[in-house]
Coordinates of C-alpha atoms in Angstrom, one line a residue:
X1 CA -47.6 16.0 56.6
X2 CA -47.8 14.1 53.2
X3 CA -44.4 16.2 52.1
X4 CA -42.6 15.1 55.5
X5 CA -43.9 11.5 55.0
X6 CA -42.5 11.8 50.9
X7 CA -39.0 13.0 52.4
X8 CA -38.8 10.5 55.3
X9 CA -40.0 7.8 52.3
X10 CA -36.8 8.9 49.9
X11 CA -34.2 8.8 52.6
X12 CA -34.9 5.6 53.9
X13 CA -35.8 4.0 50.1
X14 CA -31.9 5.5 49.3
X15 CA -30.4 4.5 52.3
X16 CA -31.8 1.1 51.6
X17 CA -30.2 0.7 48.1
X18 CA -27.1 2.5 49.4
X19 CA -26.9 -0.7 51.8
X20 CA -27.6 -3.4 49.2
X21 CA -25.1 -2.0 46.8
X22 CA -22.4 -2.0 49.7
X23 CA -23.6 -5.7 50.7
X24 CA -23.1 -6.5 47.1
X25 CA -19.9 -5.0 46.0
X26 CA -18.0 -5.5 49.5
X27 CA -20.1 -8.0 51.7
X28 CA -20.6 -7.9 55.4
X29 CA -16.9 -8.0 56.4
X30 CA -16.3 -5.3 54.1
X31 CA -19.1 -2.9 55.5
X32 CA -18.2 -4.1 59.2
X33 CA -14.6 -2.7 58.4
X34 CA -15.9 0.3 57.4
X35 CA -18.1 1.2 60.1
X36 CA -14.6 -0.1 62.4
X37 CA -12.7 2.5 60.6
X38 CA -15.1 5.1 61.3
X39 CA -15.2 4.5 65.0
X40 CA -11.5 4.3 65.0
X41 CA -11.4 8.2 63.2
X42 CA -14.0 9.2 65.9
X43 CA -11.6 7.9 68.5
X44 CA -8.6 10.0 67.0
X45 CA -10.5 13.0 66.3
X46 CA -11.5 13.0 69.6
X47 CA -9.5 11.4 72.7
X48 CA -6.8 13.8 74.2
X49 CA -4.2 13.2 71.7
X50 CA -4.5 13.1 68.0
X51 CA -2.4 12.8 65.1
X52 CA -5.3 14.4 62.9
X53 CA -3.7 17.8 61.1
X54 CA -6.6 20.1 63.0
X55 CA -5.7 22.9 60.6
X56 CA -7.5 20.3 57.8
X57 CA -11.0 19.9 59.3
X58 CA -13.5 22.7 59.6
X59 CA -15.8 21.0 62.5
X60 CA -16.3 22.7 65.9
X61 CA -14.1 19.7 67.8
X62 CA -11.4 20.8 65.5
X63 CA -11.5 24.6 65.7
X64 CA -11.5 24.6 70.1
X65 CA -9.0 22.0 70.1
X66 CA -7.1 24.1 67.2
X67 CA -7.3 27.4 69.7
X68 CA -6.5 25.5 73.1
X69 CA -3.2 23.6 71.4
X70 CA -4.5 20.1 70.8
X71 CA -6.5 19.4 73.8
X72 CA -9.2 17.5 73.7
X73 CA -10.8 18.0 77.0
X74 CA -12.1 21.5 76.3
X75 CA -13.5 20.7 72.6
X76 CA -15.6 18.1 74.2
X77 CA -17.1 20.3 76.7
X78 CA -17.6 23.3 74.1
X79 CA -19.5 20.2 71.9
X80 CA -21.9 19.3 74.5
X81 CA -22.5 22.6 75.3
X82 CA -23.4 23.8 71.9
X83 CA -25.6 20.4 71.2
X84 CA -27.6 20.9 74.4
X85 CA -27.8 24.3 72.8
X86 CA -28.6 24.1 69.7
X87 CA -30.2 20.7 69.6
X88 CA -33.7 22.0 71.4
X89 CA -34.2 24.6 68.7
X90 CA -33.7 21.8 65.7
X91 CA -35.7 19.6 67.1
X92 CA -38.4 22.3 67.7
X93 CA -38.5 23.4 64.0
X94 CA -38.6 19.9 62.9
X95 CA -41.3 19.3 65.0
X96 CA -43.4 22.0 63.3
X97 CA -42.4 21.7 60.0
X98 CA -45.3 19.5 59.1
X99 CA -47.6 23.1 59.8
X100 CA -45.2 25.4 58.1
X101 CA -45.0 26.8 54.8
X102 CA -41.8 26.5 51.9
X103 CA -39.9 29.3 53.9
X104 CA -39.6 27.8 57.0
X105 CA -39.0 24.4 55.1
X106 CA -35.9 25.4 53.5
X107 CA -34.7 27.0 56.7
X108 CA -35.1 23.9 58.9
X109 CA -32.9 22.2 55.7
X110 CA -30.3 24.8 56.0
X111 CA -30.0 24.7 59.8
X112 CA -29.9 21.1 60.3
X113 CA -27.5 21.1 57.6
X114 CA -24.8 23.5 58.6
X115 CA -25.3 22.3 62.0
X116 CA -24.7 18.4 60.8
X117 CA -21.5 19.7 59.4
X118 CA -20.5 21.5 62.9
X119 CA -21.2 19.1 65.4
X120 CA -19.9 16.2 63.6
X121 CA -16.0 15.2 65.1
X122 CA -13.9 15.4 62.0
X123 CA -15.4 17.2 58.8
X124 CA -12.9 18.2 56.0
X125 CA -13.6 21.6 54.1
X126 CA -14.2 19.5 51.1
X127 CA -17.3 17.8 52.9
X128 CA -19.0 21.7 53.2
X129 CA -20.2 22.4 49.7
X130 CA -23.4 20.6 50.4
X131 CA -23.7 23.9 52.5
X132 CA -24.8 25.8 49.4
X133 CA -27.9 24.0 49.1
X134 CA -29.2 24.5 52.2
X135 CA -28.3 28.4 51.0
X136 CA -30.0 28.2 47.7
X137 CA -33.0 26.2 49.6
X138 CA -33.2 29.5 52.3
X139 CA -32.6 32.1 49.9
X140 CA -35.1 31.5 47.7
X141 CA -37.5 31.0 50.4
X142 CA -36.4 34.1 52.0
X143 CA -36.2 35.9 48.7
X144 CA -39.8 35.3 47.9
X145 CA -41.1 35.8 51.1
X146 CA -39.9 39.3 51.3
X147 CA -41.2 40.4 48.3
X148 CA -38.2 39.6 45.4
X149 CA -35.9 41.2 48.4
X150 CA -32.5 39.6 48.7
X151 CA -31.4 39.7 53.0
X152 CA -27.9 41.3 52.8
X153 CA -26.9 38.7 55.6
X154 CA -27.4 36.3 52.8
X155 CA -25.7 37.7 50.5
X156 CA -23.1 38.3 53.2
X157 CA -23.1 34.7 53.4
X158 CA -22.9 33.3 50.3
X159 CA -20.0 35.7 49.6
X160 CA -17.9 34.7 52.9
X161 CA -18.7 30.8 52.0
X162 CA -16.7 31.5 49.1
X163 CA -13.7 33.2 49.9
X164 CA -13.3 32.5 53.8
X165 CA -12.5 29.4 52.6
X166 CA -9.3 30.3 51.1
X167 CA -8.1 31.7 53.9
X168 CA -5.6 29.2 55.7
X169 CA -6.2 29.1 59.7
X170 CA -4.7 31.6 61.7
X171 CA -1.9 31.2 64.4
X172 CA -2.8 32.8 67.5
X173 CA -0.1 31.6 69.7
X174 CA 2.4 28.9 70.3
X175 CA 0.5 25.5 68.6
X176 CA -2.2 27.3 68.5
X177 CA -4.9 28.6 65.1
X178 CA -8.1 29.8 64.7
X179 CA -10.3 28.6 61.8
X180 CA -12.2 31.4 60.3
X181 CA -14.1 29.1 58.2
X182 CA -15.2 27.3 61.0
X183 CA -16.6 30.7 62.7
X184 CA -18.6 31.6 59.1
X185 CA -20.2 28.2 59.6
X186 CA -21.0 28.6 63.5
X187 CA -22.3 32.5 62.4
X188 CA -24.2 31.2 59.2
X189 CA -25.6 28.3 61.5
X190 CA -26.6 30.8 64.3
X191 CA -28.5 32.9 61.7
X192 CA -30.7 30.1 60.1
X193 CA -32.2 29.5 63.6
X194 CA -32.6 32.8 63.9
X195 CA -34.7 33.6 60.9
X196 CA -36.2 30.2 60.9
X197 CA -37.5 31.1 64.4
X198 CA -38.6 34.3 63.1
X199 CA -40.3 33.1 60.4
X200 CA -42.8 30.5 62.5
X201 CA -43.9 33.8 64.2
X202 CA -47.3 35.1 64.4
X203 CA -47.8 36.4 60.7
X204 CA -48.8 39.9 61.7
X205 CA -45.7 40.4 63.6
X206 CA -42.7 42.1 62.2
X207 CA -39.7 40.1 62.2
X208 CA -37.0 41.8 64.6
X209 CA -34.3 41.9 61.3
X210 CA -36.8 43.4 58.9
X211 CA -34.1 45.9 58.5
X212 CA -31.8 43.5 57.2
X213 CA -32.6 43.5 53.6

C-alpha cells in the first residue's frame, strides 16, 4: 500500500509541475490549443477517412485500418473489442498490486504499458521505446524469480523489439499493409498478462510456461 500511495504521490506531484510550467511558458490559450489539436488528431486518426500515413503509426487503430484499406469502421470495433478484453485483466492486477510482491509489480508496469501504447489512436514508432522499461522492469523480476533464469520468450522479445522495428509494413493487397511491429506489441502485450496472471497464483502451483526458460 505505502509503495502504491508513493507512485500515485510522484505522478500526480509531476503532472502538477508539468501543468504550471505549461501555464507559465504558454498560458491558458496556449494549453487550450493544445489539448484542441489533440482532439482534432484523435478525430483524423479515427473517423472513416484520414489523411494520417497509417504505415507511420504502430497503434492497433492503425494496423486494422492498415489491413482493411483505410476504413475506419472495422478498427473501431476491433478497439472496443480488445479494451473490453483486455481492460478487465489490467484493472484486476492493478487492483491487487498493493498484495503482491516486485514480480508481479514490474509485470502490471509492463502490461499497462505496452497496452497504453496499443489502445491509444495514433502512436508513432518513435513513442515505443518507453516499451523497454517495462521489459527491463519484467525481466529482472522474472529473472530473479526463477532462480538467475532468463524466460526465452523474453529474450525472444527483447530481440524482435529491436529488429521488427526495421522492417517496413507489409503490402498484403491493393491499399492494403500489415504492421509486424504492431503484432510484436499485441504478442508482447498478450504475454505480460499472461505471466503476470501466472505469477499472482497460488505459490505452490507450477506456472503452466515453466518450460519456457
Amino acid at each position: 500500500g505505502g509503495d502504491r500511495r508513493r507512485m500515485l504521490v510522484g505522478f500526480d506531484a509531476g503532472a502538477a509541475v508539468l501543468s504550471a510550467v505549461s501555464l507559465l511558458v504558454v498560458g491558458w490559450r496556449g494549453c487550450a490549443d493544445y489539448a484542441a489539436m489533440l482532439l482534432r488528431f484523435g478525430t483524423m486518426a479515427t473517423g472513416p477517412r484520414t489523411s494520417f500515413l497509417l504505415s507511420d503509426y504502430v497503434d492497433l487503430n492503425s494496423l486494422v485500418r492498415g489491413a482493411v484499406g483505410g476504413r475506419g469502421l472495422w478498427a473501431m470495433v476491433v478497439l472496443a473489442l480488445v479494451t473490453a478484453g483486455v481492460l478487465p485483466w489490467l484493472l484486476r492486477l492493478w487492483r491487487a498490486l498493493r498484495h503482491e510482491r516486485e514480480m508481479e509489480s514490474g509485470l502490471t508496469w509492463a502490461a499497462t504499458l505496452t497496452w497504453t501504447m496499443l489502445l491509444k489512436v495514433y502512436v508513432a514508432p518513435y513513442d515505443t521505446p518507453i516499451l523497454l522499461l517495462g521489459m527491463v522492469l519484467a525481466a529482472g523480476a522474472v529473472y530473479v524469480s526463477r532462480g538467475d533464469v532468463m524466460p526465452r520468450a523474453v529474450r525472444i522479445f527483447l530481440m524482435l523489439l529491436y529488429v521488427v522495428p526495421w522492417i517496413p509494413p507489409v503490402p498484403i493487397g491493393v491499399d492494403r499493409t500489415l504492421h509486424l511491429y504492431t503484432l510484436v506489441l499485441v504478442g508482447l502485450g498478450v504475454y505480460q498478462i499472461s505471466e503476470a496472471m501466472s505469477a499472482k497464483a497460488p505459490r505452490g502451483s507450477t506456472p503452466a510456461h515453466e518450460d519456457s526458460r
